[in-house]
Short mmCIF file of C-alpha atoms in Angstrom, two decimals:
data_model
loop_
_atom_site.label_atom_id
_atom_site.label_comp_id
_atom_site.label_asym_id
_atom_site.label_seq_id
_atom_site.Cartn_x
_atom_site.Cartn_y
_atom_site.Cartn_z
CA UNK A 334 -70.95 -23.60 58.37
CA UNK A 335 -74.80 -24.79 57.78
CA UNK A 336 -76.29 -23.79 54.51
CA UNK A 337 -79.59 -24.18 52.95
CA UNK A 338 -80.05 -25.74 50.03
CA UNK A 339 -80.83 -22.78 48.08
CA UNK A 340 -77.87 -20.91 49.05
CA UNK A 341 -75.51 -23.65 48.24
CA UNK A 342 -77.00 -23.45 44.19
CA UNK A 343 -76.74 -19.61 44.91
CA UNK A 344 -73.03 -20.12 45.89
CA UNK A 345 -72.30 -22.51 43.05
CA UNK A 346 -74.05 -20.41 40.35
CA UNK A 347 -73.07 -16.92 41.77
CA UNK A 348 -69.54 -17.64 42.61
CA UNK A 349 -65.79 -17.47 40.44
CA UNK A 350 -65.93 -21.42 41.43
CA UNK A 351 -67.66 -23.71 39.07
CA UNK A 352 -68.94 -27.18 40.27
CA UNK A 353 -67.62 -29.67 37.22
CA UNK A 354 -70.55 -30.65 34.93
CA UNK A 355 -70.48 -33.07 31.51
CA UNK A 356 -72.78 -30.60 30.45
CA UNK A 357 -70.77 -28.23 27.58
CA UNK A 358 -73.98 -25.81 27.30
CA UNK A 359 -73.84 -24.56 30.29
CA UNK A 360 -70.48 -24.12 30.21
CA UNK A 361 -71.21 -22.24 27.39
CA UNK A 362 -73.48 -20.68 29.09
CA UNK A 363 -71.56 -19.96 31.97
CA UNK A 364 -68.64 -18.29 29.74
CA UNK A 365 -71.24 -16.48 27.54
CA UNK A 366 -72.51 -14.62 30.92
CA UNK A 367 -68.80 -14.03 32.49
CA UNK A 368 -68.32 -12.15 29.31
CA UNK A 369 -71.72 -9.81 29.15
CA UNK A 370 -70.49 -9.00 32.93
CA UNK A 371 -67.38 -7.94 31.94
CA UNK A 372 -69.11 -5.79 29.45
CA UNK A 373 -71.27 -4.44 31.49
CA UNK A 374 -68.57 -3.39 33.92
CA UNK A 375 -66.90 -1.43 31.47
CA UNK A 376 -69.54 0.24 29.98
CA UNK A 377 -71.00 1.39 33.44
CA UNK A 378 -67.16 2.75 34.14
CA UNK A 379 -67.47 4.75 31.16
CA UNK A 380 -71.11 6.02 31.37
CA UNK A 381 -69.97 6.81 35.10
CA UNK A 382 -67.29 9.18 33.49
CA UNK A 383 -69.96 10.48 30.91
CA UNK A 384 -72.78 11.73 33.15
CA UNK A 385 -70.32 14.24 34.13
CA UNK A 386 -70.02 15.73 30.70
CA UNK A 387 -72.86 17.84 30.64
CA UNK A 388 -72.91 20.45 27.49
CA UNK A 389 -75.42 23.73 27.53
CA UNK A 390 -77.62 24.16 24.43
CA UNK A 391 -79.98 26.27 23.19
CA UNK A 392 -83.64 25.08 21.65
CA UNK A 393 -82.30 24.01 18.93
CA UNK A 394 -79.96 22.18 20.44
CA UNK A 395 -77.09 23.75 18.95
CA UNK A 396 -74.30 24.49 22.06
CA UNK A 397 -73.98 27.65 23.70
CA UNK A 398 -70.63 29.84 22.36
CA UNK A 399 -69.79 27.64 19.33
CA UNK A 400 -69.13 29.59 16.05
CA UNK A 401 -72.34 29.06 14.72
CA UNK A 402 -74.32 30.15 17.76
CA UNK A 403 -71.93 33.32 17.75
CA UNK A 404 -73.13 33.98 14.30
CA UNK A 405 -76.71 33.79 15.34
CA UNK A 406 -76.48 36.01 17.65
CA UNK A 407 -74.46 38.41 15.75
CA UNK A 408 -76.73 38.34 13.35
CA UNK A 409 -80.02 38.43 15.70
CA UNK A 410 -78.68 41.50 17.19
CA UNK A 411 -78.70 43.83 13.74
CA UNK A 412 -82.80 43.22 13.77
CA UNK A 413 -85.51 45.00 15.96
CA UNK A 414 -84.52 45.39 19.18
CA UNK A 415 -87.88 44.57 21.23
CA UNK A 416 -87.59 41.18 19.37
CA UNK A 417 -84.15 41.04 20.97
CA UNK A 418 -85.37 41.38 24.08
CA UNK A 419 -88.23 39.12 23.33
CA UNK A 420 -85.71 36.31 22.63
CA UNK A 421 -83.09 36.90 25.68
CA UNK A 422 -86.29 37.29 28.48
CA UNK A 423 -87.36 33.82 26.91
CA UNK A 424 -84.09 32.48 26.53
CA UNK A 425 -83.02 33.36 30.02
CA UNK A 426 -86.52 32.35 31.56
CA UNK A 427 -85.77 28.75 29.81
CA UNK A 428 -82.13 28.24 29.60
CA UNK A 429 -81.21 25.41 31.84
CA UNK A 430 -78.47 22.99 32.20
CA UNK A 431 -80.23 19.94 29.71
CA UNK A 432 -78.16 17.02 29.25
CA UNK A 433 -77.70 15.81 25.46
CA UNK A 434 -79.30 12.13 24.85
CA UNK A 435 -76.49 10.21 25.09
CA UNK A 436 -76.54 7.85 22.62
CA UNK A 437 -75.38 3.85 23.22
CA UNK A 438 -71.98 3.33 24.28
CA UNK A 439 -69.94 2.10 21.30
CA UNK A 440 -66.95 0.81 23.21
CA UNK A 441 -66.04 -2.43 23.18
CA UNK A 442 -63.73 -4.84 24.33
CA UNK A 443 -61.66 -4.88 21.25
CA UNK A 444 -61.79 -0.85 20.68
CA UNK A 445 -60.93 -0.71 24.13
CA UNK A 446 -57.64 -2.22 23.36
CA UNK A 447 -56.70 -1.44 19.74
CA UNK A 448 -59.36 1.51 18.81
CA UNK A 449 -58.88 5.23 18.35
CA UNK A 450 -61.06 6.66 21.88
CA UNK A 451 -63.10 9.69 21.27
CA UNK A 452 -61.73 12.98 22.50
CA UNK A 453 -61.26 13.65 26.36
CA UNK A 454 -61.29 9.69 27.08
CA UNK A 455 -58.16 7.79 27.65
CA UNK A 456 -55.80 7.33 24.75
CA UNK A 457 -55.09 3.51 23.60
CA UNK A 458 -51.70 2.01 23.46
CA UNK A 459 -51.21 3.03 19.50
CA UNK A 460 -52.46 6.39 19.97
CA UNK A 461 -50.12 7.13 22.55
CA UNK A 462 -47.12 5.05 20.54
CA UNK A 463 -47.83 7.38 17.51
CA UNK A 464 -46.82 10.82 17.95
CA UNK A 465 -48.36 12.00 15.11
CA UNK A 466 -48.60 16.11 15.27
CA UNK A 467 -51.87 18.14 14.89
CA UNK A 468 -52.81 19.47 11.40
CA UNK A 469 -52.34 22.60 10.42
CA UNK A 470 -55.61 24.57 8.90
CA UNK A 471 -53.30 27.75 8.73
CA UNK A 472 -54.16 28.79 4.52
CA UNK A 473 -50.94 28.53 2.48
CA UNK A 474 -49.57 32.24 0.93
CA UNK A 475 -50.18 32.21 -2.72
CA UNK A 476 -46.74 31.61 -5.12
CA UNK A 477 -45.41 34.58 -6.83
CA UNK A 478 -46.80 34.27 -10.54
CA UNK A 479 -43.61 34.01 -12.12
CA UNK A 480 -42.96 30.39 -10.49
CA UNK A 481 -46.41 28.79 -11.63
CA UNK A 482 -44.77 30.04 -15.42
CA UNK A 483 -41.31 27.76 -14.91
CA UNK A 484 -44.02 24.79 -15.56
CA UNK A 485 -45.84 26.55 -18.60
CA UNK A 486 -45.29 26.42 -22.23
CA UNK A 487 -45.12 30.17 -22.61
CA UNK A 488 -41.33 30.80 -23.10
CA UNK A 489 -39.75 32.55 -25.53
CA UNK A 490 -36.39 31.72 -26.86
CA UNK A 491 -34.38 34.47 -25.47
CA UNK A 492 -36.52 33.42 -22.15
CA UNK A 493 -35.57 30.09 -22.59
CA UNK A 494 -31.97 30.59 -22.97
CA UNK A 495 -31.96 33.42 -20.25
CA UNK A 496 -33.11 30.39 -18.04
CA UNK A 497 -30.66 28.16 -18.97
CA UNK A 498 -27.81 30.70 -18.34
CA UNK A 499 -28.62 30.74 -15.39
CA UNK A 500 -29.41 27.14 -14.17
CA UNK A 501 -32.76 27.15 -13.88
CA UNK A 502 -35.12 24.07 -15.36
CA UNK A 503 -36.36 24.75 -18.36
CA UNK A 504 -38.10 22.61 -20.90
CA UNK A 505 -37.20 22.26 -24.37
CA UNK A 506 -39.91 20.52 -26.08
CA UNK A 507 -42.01 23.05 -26.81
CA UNK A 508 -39.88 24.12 -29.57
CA UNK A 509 -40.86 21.64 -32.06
CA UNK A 510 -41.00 23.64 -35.44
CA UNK A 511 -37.21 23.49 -37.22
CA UNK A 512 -37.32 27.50 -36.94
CA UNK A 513 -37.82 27.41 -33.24
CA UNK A 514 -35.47 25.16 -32.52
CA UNK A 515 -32.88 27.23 -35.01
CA UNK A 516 -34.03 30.94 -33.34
CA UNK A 517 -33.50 29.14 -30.14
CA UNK A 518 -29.81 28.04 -31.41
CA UNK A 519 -29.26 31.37 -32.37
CA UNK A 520 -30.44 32.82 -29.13
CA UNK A 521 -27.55 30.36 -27.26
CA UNK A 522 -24.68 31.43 -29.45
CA UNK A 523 -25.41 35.17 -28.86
CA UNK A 524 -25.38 34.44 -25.07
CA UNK A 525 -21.36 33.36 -26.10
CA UNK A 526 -22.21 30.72 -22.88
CA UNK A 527 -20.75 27.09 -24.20
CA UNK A 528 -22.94 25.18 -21.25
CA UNK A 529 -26.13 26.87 -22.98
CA UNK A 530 -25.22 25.94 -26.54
CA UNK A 531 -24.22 22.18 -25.61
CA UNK A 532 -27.29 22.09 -23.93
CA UNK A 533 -29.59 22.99 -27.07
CA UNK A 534 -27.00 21.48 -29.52
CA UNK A 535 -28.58 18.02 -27.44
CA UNK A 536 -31.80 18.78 -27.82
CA UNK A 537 -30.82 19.47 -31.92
CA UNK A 538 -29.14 15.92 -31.89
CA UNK A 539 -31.95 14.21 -30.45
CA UNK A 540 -35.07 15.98 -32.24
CA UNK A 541 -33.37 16.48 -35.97
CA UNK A 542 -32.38 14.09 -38.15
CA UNK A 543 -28.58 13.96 -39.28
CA UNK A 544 -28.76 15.17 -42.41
CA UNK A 545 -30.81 18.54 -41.46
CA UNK A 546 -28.37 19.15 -38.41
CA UNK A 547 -25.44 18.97 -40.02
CA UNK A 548 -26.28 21.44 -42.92
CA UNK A 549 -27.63 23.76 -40.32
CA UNK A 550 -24.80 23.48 -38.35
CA UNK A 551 -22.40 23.59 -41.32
CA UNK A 552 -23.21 27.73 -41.96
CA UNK A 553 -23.08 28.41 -38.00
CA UNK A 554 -19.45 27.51 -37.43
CA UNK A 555 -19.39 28.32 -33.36
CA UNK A 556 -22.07 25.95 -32.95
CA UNK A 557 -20.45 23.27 -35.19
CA UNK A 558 -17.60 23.67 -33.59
CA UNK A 559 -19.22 23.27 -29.83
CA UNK A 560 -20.64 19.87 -31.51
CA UNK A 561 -17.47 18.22 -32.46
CA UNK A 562 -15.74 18.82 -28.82
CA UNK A 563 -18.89 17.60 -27.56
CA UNK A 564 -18.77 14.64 -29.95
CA UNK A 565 -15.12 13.88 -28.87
CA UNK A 566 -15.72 13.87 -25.50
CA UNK A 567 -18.36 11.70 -25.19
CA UNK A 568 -16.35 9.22 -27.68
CA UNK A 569 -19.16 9.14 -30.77
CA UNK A 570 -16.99 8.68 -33.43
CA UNK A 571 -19.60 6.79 -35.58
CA UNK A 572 -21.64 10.61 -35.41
CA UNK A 573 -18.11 12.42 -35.58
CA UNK A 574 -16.87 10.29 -38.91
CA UNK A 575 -20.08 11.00 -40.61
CA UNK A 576 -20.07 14.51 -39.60
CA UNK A 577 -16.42 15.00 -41.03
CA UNK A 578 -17.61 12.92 -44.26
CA UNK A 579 -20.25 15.35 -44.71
CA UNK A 580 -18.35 18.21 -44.21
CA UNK A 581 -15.49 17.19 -46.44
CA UNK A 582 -13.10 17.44 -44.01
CA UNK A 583 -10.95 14.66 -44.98
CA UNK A 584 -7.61 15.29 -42.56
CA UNK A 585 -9.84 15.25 -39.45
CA UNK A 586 -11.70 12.46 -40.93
CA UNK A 587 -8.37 10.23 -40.94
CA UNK A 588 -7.41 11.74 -37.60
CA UNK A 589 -10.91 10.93 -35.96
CA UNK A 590 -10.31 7.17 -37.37
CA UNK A 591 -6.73 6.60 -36.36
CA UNK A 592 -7.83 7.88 -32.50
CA UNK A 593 -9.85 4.44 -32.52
CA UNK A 594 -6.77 2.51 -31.84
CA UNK A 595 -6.51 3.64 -28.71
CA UNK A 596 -9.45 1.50 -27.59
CA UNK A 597 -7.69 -1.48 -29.42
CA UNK A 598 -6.08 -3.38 -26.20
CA UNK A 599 -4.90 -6.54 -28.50
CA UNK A 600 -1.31 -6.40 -30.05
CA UNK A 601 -2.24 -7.85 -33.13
CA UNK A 602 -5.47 -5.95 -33.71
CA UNK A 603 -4.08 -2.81 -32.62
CA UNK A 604 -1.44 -3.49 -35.71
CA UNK A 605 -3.70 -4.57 -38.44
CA UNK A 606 -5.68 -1.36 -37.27
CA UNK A 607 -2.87 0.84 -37.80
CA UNK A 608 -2.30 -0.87 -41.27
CA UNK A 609 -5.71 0.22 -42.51
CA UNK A 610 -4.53 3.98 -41.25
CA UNK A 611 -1.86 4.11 -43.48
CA UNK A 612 -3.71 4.69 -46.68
CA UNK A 613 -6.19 7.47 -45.09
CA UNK A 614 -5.80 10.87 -46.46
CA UNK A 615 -3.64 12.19 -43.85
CA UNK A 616 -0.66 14.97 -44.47
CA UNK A 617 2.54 13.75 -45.58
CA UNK A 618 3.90 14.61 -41.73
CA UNK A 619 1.11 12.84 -40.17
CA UNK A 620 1.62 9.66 -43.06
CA UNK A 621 5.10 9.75 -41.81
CA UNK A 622 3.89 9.12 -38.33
CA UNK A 623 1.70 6.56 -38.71
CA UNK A 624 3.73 4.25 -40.95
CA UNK A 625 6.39 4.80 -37.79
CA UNK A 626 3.55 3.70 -35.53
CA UNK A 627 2.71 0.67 -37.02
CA UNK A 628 6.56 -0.27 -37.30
CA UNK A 629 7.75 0.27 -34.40
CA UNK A 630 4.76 -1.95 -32.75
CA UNK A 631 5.39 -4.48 -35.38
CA UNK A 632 8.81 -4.66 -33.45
CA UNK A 633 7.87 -4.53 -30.28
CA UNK A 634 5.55 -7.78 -30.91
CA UNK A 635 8.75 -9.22 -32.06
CA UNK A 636 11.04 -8.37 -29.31
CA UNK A 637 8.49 -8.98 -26.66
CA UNK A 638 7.66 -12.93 -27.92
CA UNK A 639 11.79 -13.39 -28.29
CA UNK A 640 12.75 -12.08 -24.74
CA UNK A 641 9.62 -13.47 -23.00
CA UNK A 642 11.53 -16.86 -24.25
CA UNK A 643 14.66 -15.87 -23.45
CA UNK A 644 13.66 -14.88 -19.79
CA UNK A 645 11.42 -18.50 -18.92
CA UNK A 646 14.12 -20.51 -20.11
CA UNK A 647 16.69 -18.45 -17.58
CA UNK A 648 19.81 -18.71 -20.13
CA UNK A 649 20.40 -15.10 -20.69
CA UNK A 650 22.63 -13.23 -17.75
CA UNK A 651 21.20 -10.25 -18.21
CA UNK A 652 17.58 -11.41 -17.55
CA UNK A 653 18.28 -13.24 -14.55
CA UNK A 654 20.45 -9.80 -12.98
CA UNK A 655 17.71 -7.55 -14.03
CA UNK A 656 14.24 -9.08 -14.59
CA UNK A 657 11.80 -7.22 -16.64
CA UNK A 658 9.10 -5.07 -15.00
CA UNK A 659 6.87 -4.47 -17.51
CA UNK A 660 5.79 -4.84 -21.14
CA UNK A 661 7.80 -3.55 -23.96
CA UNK A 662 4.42 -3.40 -25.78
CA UNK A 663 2.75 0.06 -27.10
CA UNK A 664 5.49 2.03 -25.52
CA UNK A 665 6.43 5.21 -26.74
CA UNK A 666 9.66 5.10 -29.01
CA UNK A 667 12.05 6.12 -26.57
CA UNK A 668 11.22 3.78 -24.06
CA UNK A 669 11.55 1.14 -26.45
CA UNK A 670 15.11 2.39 -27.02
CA UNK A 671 16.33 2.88 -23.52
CA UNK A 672 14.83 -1.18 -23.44
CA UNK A 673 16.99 -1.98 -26.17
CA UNK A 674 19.99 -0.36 -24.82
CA UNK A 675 19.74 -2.18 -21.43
CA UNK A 676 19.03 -5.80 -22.77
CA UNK A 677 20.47 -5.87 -26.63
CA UNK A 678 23.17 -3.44 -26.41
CA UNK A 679 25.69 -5.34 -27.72
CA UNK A 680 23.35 -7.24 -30.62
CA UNK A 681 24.28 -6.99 -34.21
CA UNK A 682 22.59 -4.17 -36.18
CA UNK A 683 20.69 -6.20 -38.23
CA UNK A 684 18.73 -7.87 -35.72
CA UNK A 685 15.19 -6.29 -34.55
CA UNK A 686 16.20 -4.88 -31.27
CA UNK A 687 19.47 -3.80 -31.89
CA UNK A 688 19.54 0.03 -30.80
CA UNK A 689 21.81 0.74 -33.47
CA UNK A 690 18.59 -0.70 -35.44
CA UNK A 691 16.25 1.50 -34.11
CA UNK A 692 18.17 4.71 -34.51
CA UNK A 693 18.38 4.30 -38.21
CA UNK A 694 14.80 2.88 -38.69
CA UNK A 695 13.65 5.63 -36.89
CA UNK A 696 16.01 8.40 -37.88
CA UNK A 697 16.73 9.36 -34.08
CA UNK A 698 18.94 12.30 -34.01
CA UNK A 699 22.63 11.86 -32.18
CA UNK A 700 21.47 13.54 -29.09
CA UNK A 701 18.81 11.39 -28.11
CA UNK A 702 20.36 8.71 -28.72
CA UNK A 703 23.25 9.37 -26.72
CA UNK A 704 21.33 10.33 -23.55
CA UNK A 705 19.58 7.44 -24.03
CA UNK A 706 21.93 5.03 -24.06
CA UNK A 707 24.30 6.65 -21.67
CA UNK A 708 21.18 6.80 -19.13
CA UNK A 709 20.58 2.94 -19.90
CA UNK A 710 24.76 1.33 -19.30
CA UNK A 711 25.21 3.99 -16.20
CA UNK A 712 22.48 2.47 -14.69
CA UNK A 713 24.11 -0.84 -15.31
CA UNK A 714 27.19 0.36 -13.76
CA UNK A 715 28.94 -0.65 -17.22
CA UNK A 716 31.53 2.42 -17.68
CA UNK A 717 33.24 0.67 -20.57
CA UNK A 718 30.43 1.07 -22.42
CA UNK A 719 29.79 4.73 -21.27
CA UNK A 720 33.74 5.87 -22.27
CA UNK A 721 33.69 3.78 -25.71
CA UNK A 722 30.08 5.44 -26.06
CA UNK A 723 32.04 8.99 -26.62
CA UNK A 724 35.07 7.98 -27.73
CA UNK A 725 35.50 8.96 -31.99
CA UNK A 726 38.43 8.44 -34.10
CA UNK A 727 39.35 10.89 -36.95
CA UNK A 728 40.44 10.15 -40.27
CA UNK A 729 44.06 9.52 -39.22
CA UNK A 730 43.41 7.22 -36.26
CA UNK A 731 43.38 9.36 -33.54
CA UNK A 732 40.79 8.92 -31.05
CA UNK A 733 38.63 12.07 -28.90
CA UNK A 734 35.77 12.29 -26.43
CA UNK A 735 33.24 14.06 -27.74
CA UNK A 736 29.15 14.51 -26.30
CA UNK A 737 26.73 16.18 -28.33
CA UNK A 738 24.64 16.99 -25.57
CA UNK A 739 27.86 18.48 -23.43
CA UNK A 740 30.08 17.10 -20.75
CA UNK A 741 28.51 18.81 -18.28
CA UNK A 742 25.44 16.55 -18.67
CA UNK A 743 26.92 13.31 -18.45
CA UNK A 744 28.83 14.42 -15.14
CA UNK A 745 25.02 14.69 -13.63
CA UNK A 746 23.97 11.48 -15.42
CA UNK A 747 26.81 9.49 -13.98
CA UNK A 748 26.69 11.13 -10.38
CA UNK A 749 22.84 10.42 -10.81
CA UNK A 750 23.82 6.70 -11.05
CA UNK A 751 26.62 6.59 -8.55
CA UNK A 752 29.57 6.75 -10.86
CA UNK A 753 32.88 6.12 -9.02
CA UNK A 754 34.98 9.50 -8.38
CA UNK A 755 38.19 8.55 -10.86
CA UNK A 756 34.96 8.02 -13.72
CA UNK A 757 33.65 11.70 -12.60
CA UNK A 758 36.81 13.80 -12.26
CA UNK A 759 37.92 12.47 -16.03
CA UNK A 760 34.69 13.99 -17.53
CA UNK A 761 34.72 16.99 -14.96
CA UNK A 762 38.40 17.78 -16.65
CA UNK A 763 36.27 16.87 -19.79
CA UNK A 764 34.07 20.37 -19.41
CA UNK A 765 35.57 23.42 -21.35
CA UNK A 766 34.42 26.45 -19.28
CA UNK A 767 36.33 26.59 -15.99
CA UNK A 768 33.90 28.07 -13.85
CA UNK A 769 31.60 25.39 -14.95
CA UNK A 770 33.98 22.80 -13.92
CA UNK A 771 35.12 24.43 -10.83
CA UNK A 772 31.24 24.38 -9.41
CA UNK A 773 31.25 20.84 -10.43
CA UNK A 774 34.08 19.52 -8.68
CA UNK A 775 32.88 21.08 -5.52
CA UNK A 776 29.35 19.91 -6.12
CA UNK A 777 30.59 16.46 -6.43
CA UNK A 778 33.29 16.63 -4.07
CA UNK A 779 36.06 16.10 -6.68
CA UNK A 780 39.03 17.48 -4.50
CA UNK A 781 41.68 16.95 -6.95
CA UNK A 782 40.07 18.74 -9.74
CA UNK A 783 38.94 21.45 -7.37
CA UNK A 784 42.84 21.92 -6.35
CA UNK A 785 44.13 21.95 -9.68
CA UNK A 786 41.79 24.37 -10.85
CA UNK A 787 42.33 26.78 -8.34
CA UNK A 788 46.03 25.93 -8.62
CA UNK A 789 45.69 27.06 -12.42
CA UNK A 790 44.06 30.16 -11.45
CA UNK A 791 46.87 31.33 -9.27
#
């Protein structure tokens, strides 16, 4: 195809193809003007779209049926009415469809992509990613009086407390005089609602010092007694103790003191602990009780070090049979018994653990010890121990089963423990009341007893 010479640098120039050049301004050049023509392009497709939005105004270029041009006229229509018609033969003589100067396009390449579009032009990819809803204008209903006052400062007491009762927020620190906060003390007890007067008895402990709390407190008994449970709960015994000192209550004060021992978890601490207890002003019962505290774990420590040896070294029969399960340590006194009975039954009584030791150490009455011990050898299946257990000789050498706590008893102990039947028909025939022993043997399935007994009857 022939071409002039002019059309070939109008092809070159004009066209997407570029002839190569070591010239890099006018490739800059080149770009630069690829760029304004893209421009261009977009802004003509826009203005395209925007000489068809054409808007009718009135002279002062305010647009026909907005609000304020409804106002206008609303308000132009009250005057004389031949300058009413003045205005609307003018106004309809001139009105015409005028198109607004537009001013310059502000869109871009980069708003194009990433910028919020005016209204009624395409939404960009963020607007239409964010679903954000319309506000509402709507005007909020006005709160009822009495909730702007839960924020205010102008409680009363009996307000206050009325509150309280019943859950509300309310605060307290308003009250700062010491007769406020005592009216509004007073105000809680007469409600008779313990919540209420724990909750201002807090707001006492933290606003008043010690010494003017407790002598309030000290003439309003109901209140002081609402402290010290609340005291005792949450575990304050440093307040407690002083609050007992200053009250002169010197029983609870030795009670409130011992109770620390409880968070003693060390043997040997827990025991010194208990040593220092002794001497506190406590009744003569409660004296009593302590000194047997700190005895009996002064033998457990004991017994627990020997038998720990005695069980490592695996020399003892009765340890290897029956290994221990637990700790003999802090446990109550008849556990510590029942463990003496099963592993140092047979022991002298002068040694530590020796049950017959503990009995008269601890002056544990005949009953107890008896269903302790028999509830210890029947579950070692050792019935020698369980006959010679209550088996007595009188003065002239005759020998008698006796149980304090009743035949009838150790039959269920024994069955309990899966005595043989020749064990349970001997202390079936042991039980005085026939009936008794009758129900027995059938419960147990002692046939010979049962057919003796109903032999006898006959």
């Amino acid at each position: 195809m022939n071409r002039t010479k002019g059309d070939e640098e109008e092809y070159w120039n004009s066209s997407k193809f570029k002839a190569f050049t070591f010239d890099d301004e006018d490739d800059e050049l080149s770009q630069l003007k690829e760029s304004k023509r893209a421009v261009n392009s977009l802004r003509d497709f826009v203005d395209d779209e925007d000489d068809d939005d054409l808007e009718r105004v009135n002279w002062s270029g305010e647009p026909v049926g907005s609000i304020s041009w409804s106002i206008k006229e609303t308000a132009g229509n009250s005057g004389s009415s031949q300058e009413g018609r003045e205005q609307l033969k003018s106004r309809n003589s001139f009105s015409t469809y005028t198109q607004l100067p537009k001013p310059a396009s502000t869109y871009s390449l980069s708003s194009f992509f990433r910028g919020r579009t005016r209204p009624g032009s395409f939404q960009s990819l963020s607007d239409a990613l964010s679903d954000v809803p319309p506000k509402s204008y709507a005007p909020e209903l006005g709160r009822p009086k009495g909730e702007y006052r839960d924020y205010s400062n102008d409680w009363s007491p009996s307000d206050t407390v009325r509150r309280l009762r019943k859950g509300k927020v309310c605060s307290l620190e308003r009250f700062r005089s010491l007769q406020d906060k005592l009216q509004l003390l007073e105000e809680a007890v007469s409600m008779h609602d313990g919540n209420v007067i724990t909750a201002v008895l807090i707001f006492l402990k933290r606003t008043l010092s010690k010494e003017i709390l407790f002598r309030e407190l000290e003439v309003r008994q109901v209140a002081l007694r609402h402290l010290i449970h609340f005291l005792k709960e949450i575990g304050d015994q440093k307040l407690l103790l002083d609050l007992f000192r200053f009250l002169d209550r010197t029983e609870e004060l030795a009670l409130s003191h011992y109770r620390e021992h409880l968070n003693i978890q060390d043997p040997e601490k827990r025991k010194e602990f208990l040593k220092t207890c002794i001497g506190l002003p406590f009744s003569a019962e409660d004296s009593a009780h302590i000194q047997d505290h700190y005895t009996l774990l002064e033998r457990q420590i004991i017994i627990e070090a020997n038998d720990r040896h005695l069980e490592s070294a695996g020399q003892t029969e009765i340890f290897r049979k029956h290994p221990r399960k637990a700790s003999i340590l802090n446990m109550p006194l008849v556990t510590t018994l029942f463990y003496s009975c099963f592993y140092h039954y047979t022991e002298a009584e002068g040694t530590f653990s020796s049950p017959v030791n503990l009995k008269k150490t601890f002056k544990i009455p005949d009953k107890q010890y008896v269903l302790t011990a028999l509830a210890a050898r029947a579950k070692l299946r050792a019935w020698h121990d369980v006959d010679a257990l209550f088996t007595t000789k009188n003065w002239l050498g005759y020998t008698k089963k006796r149980a304090p706590i009743g035949f009838h008893r150790v039959v269920e102990i024994l069955h309990k423990n899966s005595a043989p039947v020749q064990i349970l028909q001997e202390y079936i025939n042991l039980v005085e009341d026939v009936d008794t022993k009758l129900n027995l043997a059938t419960k147990f399935k002692c046939h010979d007893v049962v057919i003796d007994q109903i032999r006898w009857k006959n």
